[in-house]
């Protein structure tokens, strides 16, 4: 598995990116096809599955996420996870939740904090929604808020640069 270039035979292999408990669960899955997933470890487990390229484990983790309850508090985090790791079933689940709870999602503070690429994705998948006005209001608020922060930052920067020590 490892060549002499990276490690010598008999030397321990250090796993520094993941906790002992998370890696133990990963190994348990490799040997038995089952492991203990929880809301606390699921994000690390998906990352382990992706990092080591174990598709069956990634699917196992995705199934756990699909069965988890989507809420306004976690839906945008789940969207990010689905996009980052190409979890198509999870993407469908969270997209349906957002479509069903459109006004509430697009007006939430969590929506305002999303990266531009995620906002674009959500707008694209919800173009057929009958709630275009709510989507427009949410995006409009996001843009207004972003512009306000941008201009406040410039304004503060100018004041700071005019000061003499």
GROMACS .gro file of N, CA and C in nm:
model
  495
    1UNK      N    1   0.082  -0.119   0.000
    1UNK     CA    2   0.000   0.000   0.000
    1UNK      C    3   0.086   0.126   0.000
    2UNK      N    4   0.190   0.129   0.081
    2UNK     CA    5   0.280   0.244   0.085
    2UNK      C    6   0.416   0.202   0.032
    3UNK      N    7   0.476   0.285  -0.048
    3UNK     CA    8   0.609   0.254  -0.101
    3UNK      C    9   0.714   0.296   0.001
    4UNK      N   10   0.836   0.249  -0.019
    4UNK     CA   11   0.947   0.285   0.070
    4UNK      C   12   0.975   0.434   0.066
    5UNK      N   13   0.930   0.500  -0.038
    5UNK     CA   14   0.955   0.642  -0.052
    5UNK      C   15   0.889   0.723   0.060
    6UNK      N   16   0.777   0.678   0.108
    6UNK     CA   17   0.704   0.752   0.211
    6UNK      C   18   0.720   0.693   0.351
    7UNK      N   19   0.728   0.562   0.360
    7UNK     CA   20   0.738   0.499   0.492
    7UNK      C   21   0.821   0.373   0.481
    8UNK      N   22   0.890   0.344   0.586
    8UNK     CA   23   0.970   0.221   0.591
    8UNK      C   24   0.884   0.109   0.648
    9UNK      N   25   0.915  -0.013   0.608
    9UNK     CA   26   0.842  -0.128   0.658
    9UNK      C   27   0.856  -0.133   0.810
   10UNK      N   28   0.746  -0.151   0.878
   10UNK     CA   29   0.747  -0.160   1.023
   10UNK      C   30   0.724  -0.028   1.094
   11UNK      N   31   0.740   0.083   1.022
   11UNK     CA   32   0.714   0.214   1.084
   11UNK      C   33   0.563   0.234   1.097
   12UNK      N   34   0.521   0.297   1.206
   12UNK     CA   35   0.377   0.325   1.218
   12UNK      C   36   0.332   0.429   1.116
   13UNK      N   37   0.210   0.417   1.073
   13UNK     CA   38   0.152   0.513   0.980
   13UNK      C   39   0.068   0.610   1.063
   14UNK      N   40   0.101   0.737   1.056
   14UNK     CA   41   0.030   0.837   1.135
   14UNK      C   42  -0.092   0.888   1.058
   15UNK      N   43  -0.205   0.885   1.125
   15UNK     CA   44  -0.328   0.941   1.071
   15UNK      C   45  -0.354   1.069   1.150
   16UNK      N   46  -0.324   1.183   1.090
   16UNK     CA   47  -0.332   1.308   1.164
   16UNK      C   48  -0.456   1.392   1.130
   17UNK      N   49  -0.521   1.363   1.020
   17UNK     CA   50  -0.633   1.446   0.977
   17UNK      C   51  -0.768   1.407   1.038
   18UNK      N   52  -0.774   1.289   1.099
   18UNK     CA   53  -0.900   1.239   1.152
   18UNK      C   54  -0.881   1.191   1.295
   19UNK      N   55  -0.987   1.199   1.373
   19UNK     CA   56  -0.979   1.155   1.513
   19UNK      C   57  -0.970   1.002   1.518
   20UNK      N   58  -0.923   0.954   1.631
   20UNK     CA   59  -0.913   0.810   1.652
   20UNK      C   60  -1.049   0.745   1.637
   21UNK      N   61  -1.151   0.802   1.702
   21UNK     CA   62  -1.286   0.743   1.698
   21UNK      C   63  -1.343   0.739   1.557
   22UNK      N   64  -1.323   0.846   1.481
   22UNK     CA   65  -1.373   0.849   1.343
   22UNK      C   66  -1.303   0.745   1.257
   23UNK      N   67  -1.172   0.736   1.271
   23UNK     CA   68  -1.098   0.640   1.189
   23UNK      C   69  -1.133   0.497   1.230
   24UNK      N   70  -1.156   0.476   1.359
   24UNK     CA   71  -1.198   0.343   1.406
   24UNK      C   72  -1.331   0.303   1.342
   25UNK      N   73  -1.425   0.398   1.333
   25UNK     CA   74  -1.553   0.369   1.269
   25UNK      C   75  -1.535   0.337   1.121
   26UNK      N   76  -1.443   0.408   1.057
   26UNK     CA   77  -1.412   0.383   0.916
   26UNK      C   78  -1.359   0.240   0.899
   27UNK      N   79  -1.264   0.202   0.984
   27UNK     CA   80  -1.208   0.066   0.977
   27UNK      C   81  -1.315  -0.039   1.007
   28UNK      N   82  -1.402  -0.009   1.102
   28UNK     CA   83  -1.512  -0.100   1.134
   28UNK      C   84  -1.599  -0.122   1.010
   29UNK      N   85  -1.626  -0.015   0.937
   29UNK     CA   86  -1.704  -0.028   0.814
   29UNK      C   87  -1.630  -0.114   0.711
   30UNK      N   88  -1.500  -0.093   0.696
   30UNK     CA   89  -1.422  -0.170   0.598
   30UNK      C   90  -1.427  -0.319   0.628
   31UNK      N   91  -1.428  -0.355   0.756
   31UNK     CA   92  -1.428  -0.497   0.793
   31UNK      C   93  -1.568  -0.557   0.799
   32UNK      N   94  -1.669  -0.477   0.834
   32UNK     CA   95  -1.800  -0.537   0.857
   32UNK      C   96  -1.912  -0.482   0.768
   33UNK      N   97  -1.888  -0.369   0.703
   33UNK     CA   98  -1.993  -0.308   0.622
   33UNK      C   99  -2.090  -0.225   0.704
   34UNK      N  100  -2.062  -0.209   0.832
   34UNK     CA  101  -2.147  -0.130   0.922
   34UNK      C  102  -2.058  -0.047   1.013
   35UNK      N  103  -2.111   0.064   1.063
   35UNK     CA  104  -2.042   0.143   1.165
   35UNK      C  105  -2.142   0.238   1.228
   36UNK      N  106  -2.100   0.305   1.333
   36UNK     CA  107  -2.186   0.397   1.405
   36UNK      C  108  -2.171   0.538   1.349
   37UNK      N  109  -2.271   0.585   1.279
   37UNK     CA  110  -2.272   0.723   1.231
   37UNK      C  111  -2.361   0.806   1.323
   38UNK      N  112  -2.324   0.932   1.337
   38UNK     CA  113  -2.404   1.023   1.420
   38UNK      C  114  -2.399   1.162   1.358
   39UNK      N  115  -2.481   1.250   1.409
   39UNK     CA  116  -2.477   1.389   1.362
   39UNK      C  117  -2.343   1.453   1.394
   40UNK      N  118  -2.276   1.405   1.497
   40UNK     CA  119  -2.147   1.461   1.537
   40UNK      C  120  -2.032   1.416   1.447
   41UNK      N  121  -2.040   1.294   1.392
   41UNK     CA  122  -1.926   1.244   1.315
   41UNK      C  123  -1.950   1.235   1.164
   42UNK      N  124  -2.071   1.260   1.119
   42UNK     CA  125  -2.104   1.233   0.978
   42UNK      C  126  -2.021   1.315   0.879
   43UNK      N  127  -1.992   1.440   0.911
   43UNK     CA  128  -1.917   1.522   0.816
   43UNK      C  129  -1.774   1.470   0.802
   44UNK      N  130  -1.713   1.431   0.912
   44UNK     CA  131  -1.579   1.373   0.907
   44UNK      C  132  -1.581   1.240   0.832
   45UNK      N  133  -1.687   1.162   0.851
   45UNK     CA  134  -1.695   1.031   0.786
   45UNK      C  135  -1.708   1.044   0.634
   46UNK      N  136  -1.786   1.139   0.590
   46UNK     CA  137  -1.798   1.163   0.445
   46UNK      C  138  -1.662   1.206   0.390
   47UNK      N  139  -1.592   1.289   0.463
   47UNK     CA  140  -1.460   1.333   0.419
   47UNK      C  141  -1.362   1.216   0.413
   48UNK      N  142  -1.367   1.127   0.511
   48UNK     CA  143  -1.281   1.008   0.510
   48UNK      C  144  -1.313   0.923   0.388
   49UNK      N  145  -1.442   0.901   0.362
   49UNK     CA  146  -1.483   0.820   0.247
   49UNK      C  147  -1.430   0.878   0.118
   50UNK      N  148  -1.439   1.009   0.105
   50UNK     CA  149  -1.390   1.077  -0.016
   50UNK      C  150  -1.238   1.070  -0.024
   51UNK      N  151  -1.171   1.098   0.087
   51UNK     CA  152  -1.025   1.101   0.089
   51UNK      C  153  -0.965   0.966   0.051
   52UNK      N  154  -1.021   0.858   0.106
   52UNK     CA  155  -0.968   0.725   0.077
   52UNK      C  156  -1.035   0.659  -0.043
   53UNK      N  157  -1.131   0.726  -0.104
   53UNK     CA  158  -1.193   0.675  -0.226
   53UNK      C  159  -1.274   0.548  -0.206
   54UNK      N  160  -1.345   0.537  -0.095
   54UNK     CA  161  -1.425   0.418  -0.067
   54UNK      C  162  -1.571   0.450  -0.097
   55UNK      N  163  -1.611   0.419  -0.220
   55UNK     CA  164  -1.744   0.454  -0.269
   55UNK      C  165  -1.855   0.392  -0.184
   56UNK      N  166  -1.838   0.267  -0.142
   56UNK     CA  167  -1.942   0.202  -0.062
   56UNK      C  168  -1.963   0.274   0.071
   57UNK      N  169  -1.855   0.322   0.130
   57UNK     CA  170  -1.867   0.396   0.257
   57UNK      C  171  -1.931   0.532   0.233
   58UNK      N  172  -1.897   0.594   0.123
   58UNK     CA  173  -1.957   0.723   0.089
   58UNK      C  174  -2.108   0.707   0.070
   59UNK      N  175  -2.151   0.601   0.003
   59UNK     CA  176  -2.294   0.574  -0.016
   59UNK      C  177  -2.363   0.546   0.117
   60UNK      N  178  -2.294   0.474   0.206
   60UNK     CA  179  -2.346   0.444   0.339
   60UNK      C  180  -2.370   0.574   0.416
   61UNK      N  181  -2.272   0.663   0.410
   61UNK     CA  182  -2.283   0.794   0.476
   61UNK      C  183  -2.395   0.877   0.414
   62UNK      N  184  -2.404   0.874   0.282
   62UNK     CA  185  -2.508   0.952   0.214
   62UNK      C  186  -2.647   0.903   0.254
   63UNK      N  187  -2.662   0.773   0.267
   63UNK     CA  188  -2.792   0.718   0.308
   63UNK      C  189  -2.830   0.768   0.448
   64UNK      N  190  -2.731   0.774   0.538
   64UNK     CA  191  -2.755   0.829   0.672
   64UNK      C  192  -2.804   0.973   0.662
   65UNK      N  193  -2.738   1.052   0.578
   65UNK     CA  194  -2.774   1.193   0.562
   65UNK      C  195  -2.913   1.210   0.501
   66UNK      N  196  -2.946   1.126   0.404
   66UNK     CA  197  -3.077   1.134   0.339
   66UNK      C  198  -3.188   1.102   0.441
   67UNK      N  199  -3.160   1.009   0.532
   67UNK     CA  200  -3.258   0.972   0.634
   67UNK      C  201  -3.268   1.075   0.747
   68UNK      N  202  -3.165   1.158   0.762
   68UNK     CA  203  -3.166   1.260   0.867
   68UNK      C  204  -3.273   1.364   0.837
   69UNK      N  205  -3.320   1.429   0.939
   69UNK     CA  206  -3.425   1.529   0.922
   69UNK      C  207  -3.365   1.662   0.878
   70UNK      N  208  -3.413   1.713   0.766
   70UNK     CA  209  -3.374   1.847   0.721
   70UNK      C  210  -3.449   1.950   0.804
   71UNK      N  211  -3.374   2.051   0.847
   71UNK     CA  212  -3.435   2.164   0.918
   71UNK      C  213  -3.376   2.292   0.860
   72UNK      N  214  -3.434   2.402   0.897
   72UNK     CA  215  -3.380   2.530   0.852
   72UNK      C  216  -3.239   2.551   0.905
   73UNK      N  217  -3.211   2.494   1.022
   73UNK     CA  218  -3.078   2.509   1.082
   73UNK      C  219  -2.970   2.430   1.010
   74UNK      N  220  -3.007   2.316   0.948
   74UNK     CA  221  -2.902   2.233   0.887
   74UNK      C  222  -2.909   2.222   0.735
   75UNK      N  223  -3.015   2.271   0.673
   75UNK     CA  224  -3.035   2.246   0.530
   75UNK      C  225  -2.925   2.307   0.443
   76UNK      N  226  -2.878   2.426   0.477
   76UNK     CA  227  -2.777   2.489   0.393
   76UNK      C  228  -2.641   2.423   0.411
   77UNK      N  229  -2.614   2.373   0.531
   77UNK     CA  230  -2.492   2.296   0.555
   77UNK      C  231  -2.497   2.166   0.474
   78UNK      N  232  -2.615   2.106   0.468
   78UNK     CA  233  -2.631   1.983   0.390
   78UNK      C  234  -2.619   2.010   0.240
   79UNK      N  235  -2.666   2.125   0.194
   79UNK     CA  236  -2.649   2.163   0.052
   79UNK      C  237  -2.500   2.172   0.021
   80UNK      N  238  -2.426   2.240   0.107
   80UNK     CA  239  -2.282   2.256   0.086
   80UNK      C  240  -2.212   2.120   0.083
   81UNK      N  241  -2.249   2.032   0.175
   81UNK     CA  242  -2.191   1.898   0.181
   81UNK      C  243  -2.223   1.820   0.054
   82UNK      N  244  -2.349   1.826   0.011
   82UNK     CA  245  -2.390   1.754  -0.111
   82UNK      C  246  -2.313   1.802  -0.232
   83UNK      N  247  -2.294   1.933  -0.242
   83UNK     CA  248  -2.221   1.989  -0.357
   83UNK      C  249  -2.072   1.953  -0.349
   84UNK      N  250  -2.013   1.968  -0.233
   84UNK     CA  251  -1.869   1.945  -0.217
   84UNK      C  252  -1.830   1.801  -0.249
   85UNK      N  253  -1.914   1.706  -0.206
   85UNK     CA  254  -1.879   1.564  -0.222
   85UNK      C  255  -1.962   1.493  -0.329
   86UNK      N  256  -2.035   1.568  -0.410
   86UNK     CA  257  -2.117   1.512  -0.518
   86UNK      C  258  -2.213   1.403  -0.468
   87UNK      N  259  -2.288   1.436  -0.365
   87UNK     CA  260  -2.386   1.344  -0.308
   87UNK      C  261  -2.523   1.374  -0.371
   88UNK      N  262  -2.552   1.306  -0.481
   88UNK     CA  263  -2.671   1.337  -0.561
   88UNK      C  264  -2.803   1.312  -0.488
   89UNK      N  265  -2.812   1.200  -0.414
   89UNK     CA  266  -2.936   1.171  -0.341
   89UNK      C  267  -2.961   1.277  -0.234
   90UNK      N  268  -2.856   1.316  -0.164
   90UNK     CA  269  -2.869   1.420  -0.062
   90UNK      C  270  -2.908   1.552  -0.126
   91UNK      N  271  -2.848   1.581  -0.240
   91UNK     CA  272  -2.881   1.704  -0.312
   91UNK      C  273  -3.030   1.708  -0.346
   92UNK      N  274  -3.084   1.596  -0.391
   92UNK     CA  275  -3.227   1.589  -0.424
   92UNK      C  276  -3.313   1.609  -0.299
   93UNK      N  277  -3.271   1.549  -0.189
   93UNK     CA  278  -3.347   1.560  -0.064
   93UNK      C  279  -3.351   1.704  -0.014
   94UNK      N  280  -3.236   1.770  -0.011
   94UNK     CA  281  -3.233   1.907   0.041
   94UNK      C  282  -3.299   2.004  -0.056
   95UNK      N  283  -3.288   1.978  -0.185
   95UNK     CA  284  -3.354   2.063  -0.284
   95UNK      C  285  -3.505   2.055  -0.268
   96UNK      N  286  -3.556   1.935  -0.242
   96UNK     CA  287  -3.700   1.919  -0.218
   96UNK      C  288  -3.741   1.993  -0.091
   97UNK      N  289  -3.661   1.982   0.015
   97UNK     CA  290  -3.694   2.053   0.140
   97UNK      C  291  -3.699   2.204   0.115
   98UNK      N  292  -3.601   2.254   0.042
   98UNK     CA  293  -3.597   2.398   0.014
   98UNK      C  294  -3.717   2.439  -0.072
   99UNK      N  295  -3.750   2.359  -0.171
   99UNK     CA  296  -3.867   2.390  -0.255
   99UNK      C  297  -3.996   2.390  -0.173
  100UNK      N  298  -4.008   2.295  -0.081
  100UNK     CA  299  -4.128   2.286   0.003
  100UNK      C  300  -4.135   2.398   0.107
  101UNK      N  301  -4.021   2.454   0.144
  101UNK     CA  302  -4.014   2.558   0.248
  101UNK      C  303  -3.947   2.683   0.193
  102UNK      N  304  -3.984   2.713   0.070
  102UNK     CA  305  -3.914   2.814  -0.008
  102UNK      C  306  -3.902   2.951   0.060
  103UNK      N  307  -4.013   3.009   0.098
  103UNK     CA  308  -4.012   3.145   0.155
  103UNK      C  309  -3.928   3.150   0.282
  104UNK      N  310  -3.947   3.051   0.367
  104UNK     CA  311  -3.874   3.047   0.493
  104UNK      C  312  -3.723   3.034   0.469
  105UNK      N  313  -3.683   2.951   0.374
  105UNK     CA  314  -3.541   2.929   0.345
  105UNK      C  315  -3.475   3.052   0.285
  106UNK      N  316  -3.539   3.111   0.184
  106UNK     CA  317  -3.476   3.222   0.113
  106UNK      C  318  -3.473   3.352   0.195
  107UNK      N  319  -3.553   3.359   0.300
  107UNK     CA  320  -3.552   3.478   0.385
  107UNK      C  321  -3.471   3.458   0.513
  108UNK      N  322  -3.411   3.342   0.529
  108UNK     CA  323  -3.340   3.312   0.654
  108UNK      C  324  -3.201   3.376   0.656
  109UNK      N  325  -3.149   3.404   0.775
  109UNK     CA  326  -3.012   3.458   0.787
  109UNK      C  327  -2.906   3.362   0.732
  110UNK      N  328  -2.933   3.231   0.742
  110UNK     CA  329  -2.837   3.133   0.690
  110UNK      C  330  -2.820   3.148   0.539
  111UNK      N  331  -2.930   3.180   0.470
  111UNK     CA  332  -2.922   3.201   0.325
  111UNK      C  333  -2.829   3.317   0.294
  112UNK      N  334  -2.834   3.421   0.376
  112UNK     CA  335  -2.752   3.540   0.352
  112UNK      C  336  -2.603   3.509   0.361
  113UNK      N  337  -2.567   3.405   0.433
  113UNK     CA  338  -2.425   3.372   0.454
  113UNK      C  339  -2.371   3.271   0.353
  114UNK      N  340  -2.454   3.225   0.261
  114UNK     CA  341  -2.409   3.123   0.166
  114UNK      C  342  -2.312   3.179   0.063
  115UNK      N  343  -2.220   3.093   0.016
  115UNK     CA  344  -2.133   3.135  -0.093
  115UNK      C  345  -2.214   3.160  -0.220
  116UNK      N  346  -2.161   3.243  -0.305
  116UNK     CA  347  -2.229   3.282  -0.430
  116UNK      C  348  -2.266   3.159  -0.514
  117UNK      N  349  -2.176   3.062  -0.521
  117UNK     CA  350  -2.202   2.943  -0.604
  117UNK      C  351  -2.323   2.864  -0.553
  118UNK      N  352  -2.341   2.861  -0.422
  118UNK     CA  353  -2.455   2.789  -0.365
  118UNK      C  354  -2.585   2.865  -0.390
  119UNK      N  355  -2.581   2.997  -0.377
  119UNK     CA  356  -2.699   3.079  -0.407
  119UNK      C  357  -2.740   3.057  -0.552
  120UNK      N  358  -2.643   3.059  -0.641
  120UNK     CA  359  -2.670   3.038  -0.784
  120UNK      C  360  -2.734   2.901  -0.807
  121UNK      N  361  -2.678   2.799  -0.743
  121UNK     CA  362  -2.732   2.663  -0.755
  121UNK      C  363  -2.878   2.659  -0.708
  122UNK      N  364  -2.905   2.718  -0.592
  122UNK     CA  365  -3.041   2.715  -0.537
  122UNK      C  366  -3.140   2.790  -0.625
  123UNK      N  367  -3.097   2.898  -0.683
  123UNK     CA  368  -3.184   2.973  -0.774
  123UNK      C  369  -3.212   2.890  -0.899
  124UNK      N  370  -3.109   2.825  -0.953
  124UNK     CA  371  -3.126   2.744  -1.074
  124UNK      C  372  -3.223   2.628  -1.051
  125UNK      N  373  -3.210   2.558  -0.937
  125UNK     CA  374  -3.297   2.442  -0.916
  125UNK      C  375  -3.438   2.482  -0.875
  126UNK      N  376  -3.459   2.607  -0.840
  126UNK     CA  377  -3.592   2.653  -0.799
  126UNK      C  378  -3.654   2.750  -0.898
  127UNK      N  379  -3.609   2.749  -1.021
  127UNK     CA  380  -3.662   2.843  -1.120
  127UNK      C  381  -3.808   2.818  -1.153
  128UNK      N  382  -3.854   2.698  -1.137
  128UNK     CA  383  -3.992   2.665  -1.172
  128UNK      C  384  -4.087   2.684  -1.055
  129UNK      N  385  -4.036   2.730  -0.943
  129UNK     CA  386  -4.121   2.746  -0.826
  129UNK      C  387  -4.225   2.855  -0.848
  130UNK      N  388  -4.344   2.836  -0.794
  130UNK     CA  389  -4.446   2.940  -0.807
  130UNK      C  390  -4.418   3.059  -0.714
  131UNK      N  391  -4.318   3.049  -0.630
  131UNK     CA  392  -4.289   3.154  -0.532
  131UNK      C  393  -4.172   3.241  -0.578
  132UNK      N  394  -4.179   3.289  -0.699
  132UNK     CA  395  -4.072   3.372  -0.754
  132UNK      C  396  -4.052   3.500  -0.673
  133UNK      N  397  -4.159   3.556  -0.620
  133UNK     CA  398  -4.148   3.680  -0.544
  133UNK      C  399  -4.063   3.659  -0.417
  134UNK      N  400  -4.085   3.548  -0.347
  134UNK     CA  401  -4.007   3.519  -0.227
  134UNK      C  402  -3.860   3.499  -0.261
  135UNK      N  403  -3.834   3.430  -0.373
  135UNK     CA  404  -3.696   3.410  -0.415
  135UNK      C  405  -3.631   3.544  -0.446
  136UNK      N  406  -3.702   3.628  -0.517
  136UNK     CA  407  -3.649   3.760  -0.551
  136UNK      C  408  -3.620   3.841  -0.425
  137UNK      N  409  -3.712   3.837  -0.328
  137UNK     CA  410  -3.692   3.910  -0.203
  137UNK      C  411  -3.568   3.860  -0.128
  138UNK      N  412  -3.551   3.728  -0.123
  138UNK     CA  413  -3.435   3.671  -0.054
  138UNK      C  414  -3.305   3.710  -0.121
  139UNK      N  415  -3.299   3.699  -0.252
  139UNK     CA  416  -3.178   3.734  -0.327
  139UNK      C  417  -3.155   3.884  -0.320
  140UNK      N  418  -3.261   3.962  -0.327
  140UNK     CA  419  -3.249   4.108  -0.318
  140UNK      C  420  -3.191   4.149  -0.183
  141UNK      N  421  -3.239   4.088  -0.077
  141UNK     CA  422  -3.188   4.118   0.056
  141UNK      C  423  -3.041   4.080   0.066
  142UNK      N  424  -3.006   3.964   0.010
  142UNK     CA  425  -2.866   3.920   0.012
  142UNK      C  426  -2.776   4.020  -0.059
  143UNK      N  427  -2.819   4.065  -0.176
  143UNK     CA  428  -2.739   4.162  -0.252
  143UNK      C  429  -2.729   4.295  -0.179
  144UNK      N  430  -2.838   4.341  -0.122
  144UNK     CA  431  -2.837   4.467  -0.046
  144UNK      C  432  -2.742   4.456   0.072
  145UNK      N  433  -2.750   4.347   0.144
  145UNK     CA  434  -2.664   4.325   0.260
  145UNK      C  435  -2.518   4.319   0.217
  146UNK      N  436  -2.488   4.247   0.109
  146UNK     CA  437  -2.351   4.235   0.059
  146UNK      C  438  -2.296   4.371   0.016
  147UNK      N  439  -2.376   4.448  -0.055
  147UNK     CA  440  -2.333   4.582  -0.098
  147UNK      C  441  -2.310   4.674   0.021
  148UNK      N  442  -2.396   4.665   0.120
  148UNK     CA  443  -2.381   4.747   0.239
  148UNK      C  444  -2.248   4.715   0.310
  149UNK      N  445  -2.219   4.589   0.326
  149UNK     CA  446  -2.093   4.546   0.388
  149UNK      C  447  -1.975   4.594   0.304
  150UNK      N  448  -1.986   4.578   0.173
  150UNK     CA  449  -1.879   4.619   0.082
  150UNK      C  450  -1.850   4.769   0.097
  151UNK      N  451  -1.955   4.850   0.089
  151UNK     CA  452  -1.936   4.995   0.096
  151UNK      C  453  -1.894   5.041   0.235
  152UNK      N  454  -1.943   4.976   0.338
  152UNK     CA  455  -1.898   5.010   0.473
  152UNK      C  456  -1.749   4.978   0.489
  153UNK      N  457  -1.707   4.867   0.430
  153UNK     CA  458  -1.566   4.830   0.436
  153UNK      C  459  -1.479   4.931   0.365
  154UNK      N  460  -1.522   4.977   0.248
  154UNK     CA  461  -1.446   5.079   0.174
  154UNK      C  462  -1.444   5.209   0.252
  155UNK      N  463  -1.559   5.246   0.304
  155UNK     CA  464  -1.570   5.370   0.380
  155UNK      C  465  -1.478   5.367   0.502
  156UNK      N  466  -1.478   5.258   0.574
  156UNK     CA  467  -1.392   5.246   0.692
  156UNK      C  468  -1.246   5.244   0.652
  157UNK      N  469  -1.216   5.179   0.541
  157UNK     CA  470  -1.079   5.173   0.492
  157UNK      C  471  -1.026   5.310   0.456
  158UNK      N  472  -1.108   5.394   0.396
  158UNK     CA  473  -1.066   5.530   0.358
  158UNK      C  474  -1.038   5.614   0.481
  159UNK      N  475  -1.124   5.604   0.581
  159UNK     CA  476  -1.102   5.681   0.703
  159UNK      C  477  -0.972   5.640   0.769
  160UNK      N  478  -0.948   5.510   0.771
  160UNK     CA  479  -0.826   5.461   0.836
  160UNK      C  480  -0.703   5.506   0.760
  161UNK      N  481  -0.711   5.513   0.626
  161UNK     CA  482  -0.593   5.550   0.548
  161UNK      C  483  -0.562   5.699   0.555
  162UNK      N  484  -0.661   5.783   0.590
  162UNK     CA  485  -0.638   5.927   0.597
  162UNK      C  486  -0.577   5.969   0.731
  163UNK      N  487  -0.585   5.882   0.830
  163UNK     CA  488  -0.530   5.914   0.960
  163UNK      C  489  -0.378   5.919   0.955
  164UNK      N  490  -0.324   6.011   1.029
  164UNK     CA  491  -0.178   6.020   1.038
  164UNK      C  492  -0.136   5.969   1.174
  165UNK      N  493  -0.024   5.896   1.177
  165UNK     CA  494   0.019   5.840   1.305
  165UNK      C  495   0.064   5.945   1.403
   0.00000   0.00000   0.00000
